[in-house]
Coordinates of C-alpha atoms in Angstrom, one line a residue:
X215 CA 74.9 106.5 127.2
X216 CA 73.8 102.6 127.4
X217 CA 70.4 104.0 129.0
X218 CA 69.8 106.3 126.2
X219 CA 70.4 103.5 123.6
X220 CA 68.9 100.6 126.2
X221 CA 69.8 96.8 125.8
X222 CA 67.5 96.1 123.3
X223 CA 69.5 95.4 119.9
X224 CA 66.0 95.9 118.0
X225 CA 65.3 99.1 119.9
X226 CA 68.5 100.3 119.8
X227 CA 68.7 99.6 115.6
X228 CA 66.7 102.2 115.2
X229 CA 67.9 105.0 117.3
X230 CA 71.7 103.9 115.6
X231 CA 70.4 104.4 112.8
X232 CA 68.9 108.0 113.3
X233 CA 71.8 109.2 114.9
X234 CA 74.5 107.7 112.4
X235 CA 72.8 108.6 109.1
X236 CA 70.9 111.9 107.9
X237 CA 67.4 111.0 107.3
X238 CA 66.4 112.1 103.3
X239 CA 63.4 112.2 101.2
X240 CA 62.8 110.4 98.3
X241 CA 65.2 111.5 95.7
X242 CA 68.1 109.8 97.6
X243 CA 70.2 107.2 95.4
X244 CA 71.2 105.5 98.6
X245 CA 71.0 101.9 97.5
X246 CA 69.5 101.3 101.1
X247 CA 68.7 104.7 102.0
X248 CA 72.2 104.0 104.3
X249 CA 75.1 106.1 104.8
X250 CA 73.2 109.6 104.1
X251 CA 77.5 111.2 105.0
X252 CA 80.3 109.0 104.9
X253 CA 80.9 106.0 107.7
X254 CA 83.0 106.9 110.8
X255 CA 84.3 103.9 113.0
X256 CA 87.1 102.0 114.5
X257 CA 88.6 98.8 112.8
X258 CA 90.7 96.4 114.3
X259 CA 93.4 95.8 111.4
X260 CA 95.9 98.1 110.7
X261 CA 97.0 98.5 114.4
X262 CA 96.6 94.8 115.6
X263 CA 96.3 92.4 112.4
X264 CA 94.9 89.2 113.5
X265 CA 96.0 89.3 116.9
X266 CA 93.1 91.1 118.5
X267 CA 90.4 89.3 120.6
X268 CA 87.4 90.2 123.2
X269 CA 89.5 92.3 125.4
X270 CA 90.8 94.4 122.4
X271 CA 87.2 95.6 121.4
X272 CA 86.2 96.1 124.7
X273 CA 88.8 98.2 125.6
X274 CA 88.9 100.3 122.4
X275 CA 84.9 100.5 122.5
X276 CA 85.3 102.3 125.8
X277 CA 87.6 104.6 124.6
X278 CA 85.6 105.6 121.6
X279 CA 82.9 106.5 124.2
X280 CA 85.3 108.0 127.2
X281 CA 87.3 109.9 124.3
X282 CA 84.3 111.5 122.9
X283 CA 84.6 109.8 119.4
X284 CA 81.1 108.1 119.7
X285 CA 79.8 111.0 119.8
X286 CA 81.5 112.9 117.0
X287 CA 80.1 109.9 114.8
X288 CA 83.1 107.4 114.9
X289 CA 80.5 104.5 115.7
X290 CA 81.1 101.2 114.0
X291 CA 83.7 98.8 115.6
X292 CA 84.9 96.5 112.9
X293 CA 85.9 92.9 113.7
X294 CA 88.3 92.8 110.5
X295 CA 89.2 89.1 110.0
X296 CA 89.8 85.9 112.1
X297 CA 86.5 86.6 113.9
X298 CA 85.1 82.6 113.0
X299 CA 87.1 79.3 113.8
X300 CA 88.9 77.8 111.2
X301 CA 86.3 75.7 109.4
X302 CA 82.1 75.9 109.2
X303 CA 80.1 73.4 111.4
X304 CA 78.6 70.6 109.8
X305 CA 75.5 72.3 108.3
X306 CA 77.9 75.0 106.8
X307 CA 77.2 78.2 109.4
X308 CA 80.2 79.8 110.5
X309 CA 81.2 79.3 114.2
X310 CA 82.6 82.5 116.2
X311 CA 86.6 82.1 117.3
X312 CA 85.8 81.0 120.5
X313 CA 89.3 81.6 122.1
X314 CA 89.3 85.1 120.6
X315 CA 85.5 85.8 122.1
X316 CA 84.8 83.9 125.4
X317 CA 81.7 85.4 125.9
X318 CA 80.8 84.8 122.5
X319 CA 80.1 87.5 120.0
X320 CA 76.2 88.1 120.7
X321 CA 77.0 88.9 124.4
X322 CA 79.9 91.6 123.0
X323 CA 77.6 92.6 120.0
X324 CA 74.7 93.4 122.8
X325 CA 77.9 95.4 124.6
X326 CA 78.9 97.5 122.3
X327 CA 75.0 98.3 121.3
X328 CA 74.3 99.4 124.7
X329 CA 77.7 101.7 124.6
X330 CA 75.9 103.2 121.6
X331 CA 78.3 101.2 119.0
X332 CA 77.7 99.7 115.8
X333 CA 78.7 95.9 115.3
X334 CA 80.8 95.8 112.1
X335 CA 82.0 92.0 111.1
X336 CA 83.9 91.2 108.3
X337 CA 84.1 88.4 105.1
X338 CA 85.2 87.7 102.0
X339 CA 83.9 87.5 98.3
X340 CA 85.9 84.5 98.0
X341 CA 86.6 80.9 99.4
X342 CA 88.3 82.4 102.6
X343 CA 89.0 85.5 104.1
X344 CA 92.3 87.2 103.4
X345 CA 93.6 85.5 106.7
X346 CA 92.3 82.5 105.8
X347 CA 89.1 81.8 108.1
X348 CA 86.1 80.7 106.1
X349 CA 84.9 83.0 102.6
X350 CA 81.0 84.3 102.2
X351 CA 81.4 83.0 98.0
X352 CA 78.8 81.2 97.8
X353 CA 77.7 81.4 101.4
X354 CA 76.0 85.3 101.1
X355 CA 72.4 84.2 102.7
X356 CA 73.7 81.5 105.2
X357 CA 76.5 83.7 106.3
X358 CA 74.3 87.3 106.4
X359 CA 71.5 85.6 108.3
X360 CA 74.1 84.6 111.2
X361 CA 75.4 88.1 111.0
X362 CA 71.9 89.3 111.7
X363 CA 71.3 87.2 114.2
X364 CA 73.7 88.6 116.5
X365 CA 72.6 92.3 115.5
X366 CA 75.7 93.2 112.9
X367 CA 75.0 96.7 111.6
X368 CA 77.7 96.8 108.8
X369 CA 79.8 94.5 106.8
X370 CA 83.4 95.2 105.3
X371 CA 83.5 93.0 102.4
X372 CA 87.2 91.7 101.0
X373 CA 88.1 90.3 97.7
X374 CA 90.7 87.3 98.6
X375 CA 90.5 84.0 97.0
X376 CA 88.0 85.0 94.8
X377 CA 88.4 81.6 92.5
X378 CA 88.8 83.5 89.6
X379 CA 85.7 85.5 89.4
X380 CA 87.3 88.7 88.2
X381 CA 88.5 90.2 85.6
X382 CA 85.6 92.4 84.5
X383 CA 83.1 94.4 85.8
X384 CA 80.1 92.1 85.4
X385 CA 81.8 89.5 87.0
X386 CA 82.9 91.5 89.9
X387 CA 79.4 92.9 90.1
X388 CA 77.5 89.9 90.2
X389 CA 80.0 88.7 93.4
X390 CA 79.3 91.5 95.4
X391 CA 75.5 91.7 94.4
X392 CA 75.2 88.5 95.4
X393 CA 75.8 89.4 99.4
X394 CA 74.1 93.0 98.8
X395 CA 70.9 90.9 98.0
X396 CA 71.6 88.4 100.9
X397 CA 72.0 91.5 103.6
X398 CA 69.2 93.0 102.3
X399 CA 66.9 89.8 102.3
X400 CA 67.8 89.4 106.2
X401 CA 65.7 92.8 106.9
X402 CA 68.3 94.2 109.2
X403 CA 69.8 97.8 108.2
X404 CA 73.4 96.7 107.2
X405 CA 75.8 99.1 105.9
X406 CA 78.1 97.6 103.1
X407 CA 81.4 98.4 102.6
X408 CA 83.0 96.7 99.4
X409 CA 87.0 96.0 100.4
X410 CA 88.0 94.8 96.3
X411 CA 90.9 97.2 96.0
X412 CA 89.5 99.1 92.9
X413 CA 89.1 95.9 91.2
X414 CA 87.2 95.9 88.1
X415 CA 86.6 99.2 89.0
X416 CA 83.9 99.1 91.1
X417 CA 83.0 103.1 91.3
X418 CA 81.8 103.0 87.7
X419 CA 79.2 99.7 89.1
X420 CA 79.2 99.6 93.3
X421 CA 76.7 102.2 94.1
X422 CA 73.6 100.5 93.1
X423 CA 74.6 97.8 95.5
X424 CA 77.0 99.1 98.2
X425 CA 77.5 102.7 100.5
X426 CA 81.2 102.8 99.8
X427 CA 84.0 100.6 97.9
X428 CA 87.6 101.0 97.8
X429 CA 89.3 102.3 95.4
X430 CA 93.0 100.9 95.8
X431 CA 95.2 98.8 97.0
X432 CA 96.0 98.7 101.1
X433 CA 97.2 101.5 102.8
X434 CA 100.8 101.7 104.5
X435 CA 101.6 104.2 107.5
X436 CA 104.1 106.6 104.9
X437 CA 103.6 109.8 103.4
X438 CA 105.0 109.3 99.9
X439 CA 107.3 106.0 99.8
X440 CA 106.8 103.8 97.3
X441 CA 107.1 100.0 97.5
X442 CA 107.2 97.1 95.0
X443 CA 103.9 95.7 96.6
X444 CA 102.0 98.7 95.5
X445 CA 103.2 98.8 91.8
X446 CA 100.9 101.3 90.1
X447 CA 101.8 104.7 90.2
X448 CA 100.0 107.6 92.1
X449 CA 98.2 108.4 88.6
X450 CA 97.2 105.0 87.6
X451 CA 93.7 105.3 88.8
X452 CA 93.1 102.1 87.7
X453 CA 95.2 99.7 88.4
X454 CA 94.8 95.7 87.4
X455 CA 97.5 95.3 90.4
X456 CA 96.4 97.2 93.2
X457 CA 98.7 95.3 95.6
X458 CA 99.2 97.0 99.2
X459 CA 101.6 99.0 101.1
X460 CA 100.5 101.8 99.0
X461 CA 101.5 105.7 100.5
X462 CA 98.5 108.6 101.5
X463 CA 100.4 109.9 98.2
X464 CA 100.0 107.2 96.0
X465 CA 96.1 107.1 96.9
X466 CA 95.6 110.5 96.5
X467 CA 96.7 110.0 93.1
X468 CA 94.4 107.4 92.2
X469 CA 91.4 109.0 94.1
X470 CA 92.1 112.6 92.2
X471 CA 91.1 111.1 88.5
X472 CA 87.4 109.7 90.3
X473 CA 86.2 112.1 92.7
X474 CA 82.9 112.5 90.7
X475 CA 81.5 109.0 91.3
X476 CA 80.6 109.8 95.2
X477 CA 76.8 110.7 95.6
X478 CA 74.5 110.2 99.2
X479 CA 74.9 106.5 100.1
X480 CA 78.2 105.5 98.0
X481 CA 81.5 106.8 98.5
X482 CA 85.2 106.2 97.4
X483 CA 86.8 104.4 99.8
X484 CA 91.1 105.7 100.3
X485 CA 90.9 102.7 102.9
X486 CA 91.7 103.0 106.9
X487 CA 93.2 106.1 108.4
X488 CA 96.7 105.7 109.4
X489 CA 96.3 108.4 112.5
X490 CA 98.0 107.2 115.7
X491 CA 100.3 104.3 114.3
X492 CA 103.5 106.6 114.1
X493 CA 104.9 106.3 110.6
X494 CA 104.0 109.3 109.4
X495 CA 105.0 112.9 111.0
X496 CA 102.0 115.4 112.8
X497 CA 101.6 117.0 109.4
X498 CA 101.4 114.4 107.6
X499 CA 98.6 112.8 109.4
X500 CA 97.1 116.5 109.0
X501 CA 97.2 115.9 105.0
X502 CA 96.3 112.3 105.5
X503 CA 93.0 113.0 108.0
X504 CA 92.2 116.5 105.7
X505 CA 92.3 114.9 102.3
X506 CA 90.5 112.1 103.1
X507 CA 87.5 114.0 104.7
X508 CA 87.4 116.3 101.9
X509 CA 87.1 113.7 99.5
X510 CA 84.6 111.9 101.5
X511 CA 86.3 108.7 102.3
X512 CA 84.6 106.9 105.4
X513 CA 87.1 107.7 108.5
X514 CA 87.4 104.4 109.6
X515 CA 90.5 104.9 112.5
X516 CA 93.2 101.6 112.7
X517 CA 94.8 102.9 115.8
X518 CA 95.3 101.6 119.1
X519 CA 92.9 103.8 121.4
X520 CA 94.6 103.3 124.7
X521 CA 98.3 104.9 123.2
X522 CA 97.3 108.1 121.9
X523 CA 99.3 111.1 121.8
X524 CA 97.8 114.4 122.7
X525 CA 98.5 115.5 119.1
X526 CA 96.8 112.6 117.2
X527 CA 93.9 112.6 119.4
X528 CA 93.4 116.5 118.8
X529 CA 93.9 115.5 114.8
X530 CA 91.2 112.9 114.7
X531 CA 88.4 115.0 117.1
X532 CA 89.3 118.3 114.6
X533 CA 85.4 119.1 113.9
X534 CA 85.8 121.6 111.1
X535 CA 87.5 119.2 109.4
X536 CA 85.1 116.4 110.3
X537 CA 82.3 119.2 109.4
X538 CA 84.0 119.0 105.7
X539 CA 83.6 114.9 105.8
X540 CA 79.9 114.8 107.4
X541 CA 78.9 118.1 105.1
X542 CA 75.2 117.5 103.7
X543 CA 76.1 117.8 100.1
X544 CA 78.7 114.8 100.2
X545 CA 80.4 117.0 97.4
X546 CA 84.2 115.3 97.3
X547 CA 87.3 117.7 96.2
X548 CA 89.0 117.5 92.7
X549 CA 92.7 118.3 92.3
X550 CA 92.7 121.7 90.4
X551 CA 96.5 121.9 90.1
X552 CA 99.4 119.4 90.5
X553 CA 103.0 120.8 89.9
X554 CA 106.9 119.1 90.3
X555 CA 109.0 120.8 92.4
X556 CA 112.8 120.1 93.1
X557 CA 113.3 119.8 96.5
X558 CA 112.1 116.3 96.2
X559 CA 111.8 113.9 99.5
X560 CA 113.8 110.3 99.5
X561 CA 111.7 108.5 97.6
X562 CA 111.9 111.0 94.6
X563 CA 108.7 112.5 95.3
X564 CA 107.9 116.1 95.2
X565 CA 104.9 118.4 93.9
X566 CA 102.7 120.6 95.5
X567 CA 98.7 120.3 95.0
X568 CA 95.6 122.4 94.9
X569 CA 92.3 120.8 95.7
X570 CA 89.4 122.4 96.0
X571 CA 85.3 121.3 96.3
X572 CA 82.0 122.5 97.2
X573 CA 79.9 122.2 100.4
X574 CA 76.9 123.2 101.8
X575 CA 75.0 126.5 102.1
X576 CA 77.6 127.9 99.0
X577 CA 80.5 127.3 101.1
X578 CA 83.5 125.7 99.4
X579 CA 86.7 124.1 100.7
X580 CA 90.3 124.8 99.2
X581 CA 93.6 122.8 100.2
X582 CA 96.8 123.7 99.4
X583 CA 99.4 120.5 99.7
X584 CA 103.0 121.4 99.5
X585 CA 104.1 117.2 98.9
X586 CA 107.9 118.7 98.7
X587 CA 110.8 118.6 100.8
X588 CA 111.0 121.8 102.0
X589 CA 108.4 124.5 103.9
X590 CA 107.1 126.5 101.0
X591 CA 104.6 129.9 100.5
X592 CA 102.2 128.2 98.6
X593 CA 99.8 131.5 96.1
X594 CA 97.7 130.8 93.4
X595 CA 94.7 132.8 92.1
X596 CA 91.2 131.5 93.0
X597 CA 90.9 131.6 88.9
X598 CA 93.4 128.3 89.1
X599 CA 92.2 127.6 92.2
X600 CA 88.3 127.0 90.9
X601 CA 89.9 125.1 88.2
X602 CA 91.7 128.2 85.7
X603 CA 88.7 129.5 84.1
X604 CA 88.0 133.4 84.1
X605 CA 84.5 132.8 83.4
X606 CA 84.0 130.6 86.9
X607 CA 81.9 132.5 88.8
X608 CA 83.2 131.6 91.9
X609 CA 86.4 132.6 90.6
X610 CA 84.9 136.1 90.5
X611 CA 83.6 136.3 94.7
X612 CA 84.7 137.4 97.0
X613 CA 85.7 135.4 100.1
X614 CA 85.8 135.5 104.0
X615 CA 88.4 132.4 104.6
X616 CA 88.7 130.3 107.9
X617 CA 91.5 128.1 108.2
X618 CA 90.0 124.8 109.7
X619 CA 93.4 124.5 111.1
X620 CA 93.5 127.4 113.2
X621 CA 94.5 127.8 116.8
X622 CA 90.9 128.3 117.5
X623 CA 89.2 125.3 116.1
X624 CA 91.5 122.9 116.8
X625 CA 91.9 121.1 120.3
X626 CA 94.8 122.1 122.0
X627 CA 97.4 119.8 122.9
X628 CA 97.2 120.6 126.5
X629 CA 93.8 120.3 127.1
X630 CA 93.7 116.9 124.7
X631 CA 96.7 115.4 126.9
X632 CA 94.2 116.1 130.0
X633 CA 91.1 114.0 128.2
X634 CA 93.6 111.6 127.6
X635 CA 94.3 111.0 130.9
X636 CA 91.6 110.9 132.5
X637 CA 91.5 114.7 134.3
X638 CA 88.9 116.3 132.2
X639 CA 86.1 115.2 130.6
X640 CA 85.8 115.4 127.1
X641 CA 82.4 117.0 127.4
X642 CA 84.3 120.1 129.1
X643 CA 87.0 120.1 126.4
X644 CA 87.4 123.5 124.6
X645 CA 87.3 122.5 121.4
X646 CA 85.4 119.6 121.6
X647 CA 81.7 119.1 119.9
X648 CA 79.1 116.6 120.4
X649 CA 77.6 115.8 117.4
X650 CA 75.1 113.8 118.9
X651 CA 73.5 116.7 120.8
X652 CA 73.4 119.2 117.9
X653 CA 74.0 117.0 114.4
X654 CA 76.3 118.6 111.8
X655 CA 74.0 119.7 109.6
X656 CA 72.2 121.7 112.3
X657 CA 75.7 123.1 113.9
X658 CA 76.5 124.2 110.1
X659 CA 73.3 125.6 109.7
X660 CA 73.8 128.1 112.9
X661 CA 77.8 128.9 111.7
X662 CA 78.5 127.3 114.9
X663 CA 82.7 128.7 114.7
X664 CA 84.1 125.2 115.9
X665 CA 82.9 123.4 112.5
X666 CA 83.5 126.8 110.1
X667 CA 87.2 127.0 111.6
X668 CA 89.1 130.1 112.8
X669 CA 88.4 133.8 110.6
X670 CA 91.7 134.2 108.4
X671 CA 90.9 137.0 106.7
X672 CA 89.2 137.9 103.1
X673 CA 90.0 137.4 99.5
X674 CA 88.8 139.6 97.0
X675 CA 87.1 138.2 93.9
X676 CA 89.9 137.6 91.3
X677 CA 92.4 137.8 93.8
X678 CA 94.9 135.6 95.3
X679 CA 95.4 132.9 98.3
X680 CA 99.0 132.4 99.7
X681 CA 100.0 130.4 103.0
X682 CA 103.3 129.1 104.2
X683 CA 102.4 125.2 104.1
X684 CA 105.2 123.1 105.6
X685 CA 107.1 120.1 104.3
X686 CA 104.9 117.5 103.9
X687 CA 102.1 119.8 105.3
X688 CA 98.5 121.3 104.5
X689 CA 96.3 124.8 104.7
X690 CA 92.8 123.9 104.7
X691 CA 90.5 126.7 104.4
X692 CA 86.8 126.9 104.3
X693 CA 85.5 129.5 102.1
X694 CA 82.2 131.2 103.1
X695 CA 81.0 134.6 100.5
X696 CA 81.8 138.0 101.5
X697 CA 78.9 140.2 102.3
X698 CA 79.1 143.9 103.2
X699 CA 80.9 146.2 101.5
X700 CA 84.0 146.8 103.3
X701 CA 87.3 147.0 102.6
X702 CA 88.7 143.7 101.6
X703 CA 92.3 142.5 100.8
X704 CA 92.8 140.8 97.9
X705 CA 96.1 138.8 98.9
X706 CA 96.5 136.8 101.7

């Protein structure tokens, strides 16, 4: 691919750009006319903290090519902290960690834009970084105009040691404008990814200024256990202690009270996905990767590249479930049902979940989430399913379903384990698809079966959906309108 994309950083700007973003008329309320679907990338944090360096991008940067994940859209390659030396030269500009990056951070920026990579760096609204390297506050046109010298395409943006300047949402605001105007001012495409922990509560104000901002505190690698350094509940959307170690649960709470505020160019950010790390169990990562594509959080992965299992990688390549994340109409899922169950897990938690949200071309997606102890059957009516009002006319349809989960959408563990090492190319992968050939949109338009997911039968308008979900599990379906007039069942 570095011939396609050539070693050009100003040439290649442009064709990143066209083949990371949907282009849009007019009448988009990008901020930037950025981030047309929600980011996809790789970021250094949750799998290496601090302790990454040259060799560590490098290495993972191949494997987002090799592996195919380039080309399903995973394309930014966040530097997450520690990327500077400890203190600014004498004129104030920052000064790349030369023991981390040898070769100096232009020469790996020009690599990984010639592997057909994003450069995504990292700062902080504050006096220094959360690791504590040098702080943008204050510095936003100094600092953005070094970032742009080396070619960075897209800037995570952290809230530590913020001197105070919180509290509300103006003040909040007016600190993250302040390095929206500097990007801007540098004329380089940046895409800007507000990291203030749902601070202020930036979906009500970070839209007209950012492409995504998070919504709570840090993510741990757990399901449902809760921790005294994540203190608000799963329902305290907003939270004046966001904290971090906070469960796929907890967010999922938090995210389920503000799934309206995403539109083209601003999302809700859950934070990192957790997929790879090993904490959680394969269905859990299936909740964690399906719920936070359906409610259009960027899929940024934090996972080490080079130890994947067959079942993870086969999670994070899943393209009807990535078709559900990169769907045109950027619609996110809202929670239509939430009820307690008894067979709770260790922590005390247990309830079982309906989401459900539209997409593109009438189609809709419905999750079922059994958060209990035990493997349940799962049936509701689509009248409680499309929120428990007769009236809903989509509540009335019929549906053909198709489980995005099926055994023929998803990659197969065998022939995953043989991309992983090495004895089949991921372009020959059954299961695979390159969303750079054939964008999602297009691959939508043409019902191409891998993004729809695998035909699971039809529901009758004013019928019923039932699946065995298991512990701590998920059935995803995409829901596409019945035509014909043939004999339908009206329980599944």
């Amino acid at each position: 691919m570095a011939s396609k994309f050539g070693s050009s950083t100003a040439v290649s700007s442009c064709l990143f750009l066209a083949l990371l973003l949907e282009t849009v008329g007019a009448a988009s309320l990008s901020y930037n006319g950025l981030a047309q679907t929600p980011q996809m990338g790789w970021d250094t944090y949750n799998a290496y903290a601090l302790a990454y360096n040259e060799s560590t991008i490098l290495t993972n940067a191949e494997r987002l090519v090799s592996l195919g994940f380039r080309d399903l859209g995973y394309r930014v390659v966040i530097f997450d902290d520690a990327m500077t030396e400890l203190n600014r030269s004498a004129n104030g500009t920052l000064i790349a960690n030369a023991a981390k990056f040898p070769s100096g951070l232009q020469s790996i920026a020009n690599q990984l834009h010639d592997y057909g990579l994003y450069f995504g760096v990292y700062s902080s609204a504050g006096k220094y970084t959360c690791g504590g390297y040098p702080g943008s506050l204050g510095y936003e046109t100094q600092d953005a105009a070094w970032w742009a010298s080396m070619g960075a395409d897209y800037l995570k943006y952290d809230n530590c040691y913020n001197e105070g300047l919180s509290g509300t949402p103006k003040l909040s605001q007016d600190r993250y404008a302040a390095m929206s105007n500097a990007l801007n001012s540098t004329g380089r495409d940046f895409v800007y990814s507000l990291c203030n922990w749902g601070d202020d509560k930036p979906w009500e104000w970070a839209s007209t200024i950012a492409n995504s901002a998070r919504i709570s505190g840090d993510i741990q690698d757990s399901f449902s256990m809760p921790t005294t350094s994540c203190p608000c509940g799963p329902d305290e959307y907003y939270c004046q202690l966001p904290g971090y170690g906070c469960s796929v649960m907890n967010i999922l709470g938090k995210a389920s009270s503000i799934r309206s505020k995403n539109q083209a160019g601003y999302y809700n950010d859950l934070d990192m996905l957790e997929v790879g790390n090993g904490g959680m169990s394969y269905d859990e990562y299936k909740v964690h990767f399906s719920m936070w594509a359906a409610i259009k959080s960027p899929l940024i992965m934090g996972n080490k590249l080079d130890q994947l299992s067959p079942e993870d990688y086969a999670i994070l390549t899943n393209p009807a479930v990535l078709a559900i994340s990169q769907d045109p109409s950027v619609s996110a899922v809202s929670r239509t049902v939430t009820q307690q169950v008894d067979d709770k897990d260790a922590w005390g938690f247990g309830e079982v979940q309906v989401w459900q949200g539209s997409l593109s071309n009438g189609d809709q997606v419905v999750a079922f989430l059994n958060a209990g102890n035990n493997s349940r059957t799962m049936s509701y009516s689509l009248v409680d399913v499309f929120g428990g009002l007769r009236t809903n006319t989509n509540a009335q349809k019929s549906w053909d379903l198709f489980d995005v989960w099926g055994n023929h959408t998803v990659m197969s563990t065998e022939v995953a384990a043989q991309v992983l090492n090495g004895t089949l190319a991921v372009g020959n992968a059954t299961g695979y698809y390159n969303a750079s050939e054939t964008t999602w949109a297009t691959g939508l338009n043409q019902s191409n079966p891998l993004l729809i997911g695998t035909p699971a039968g039809t529901v009758q308008g004013g019928g019923t959906l039932q699946a065995e979900v298991p512990r701590h599990g998920i059935q995803m379906w995409r829901l596409r309108q019945a035509g014909g007039s043939g004999k339908k069942r009206d329980e599944l």
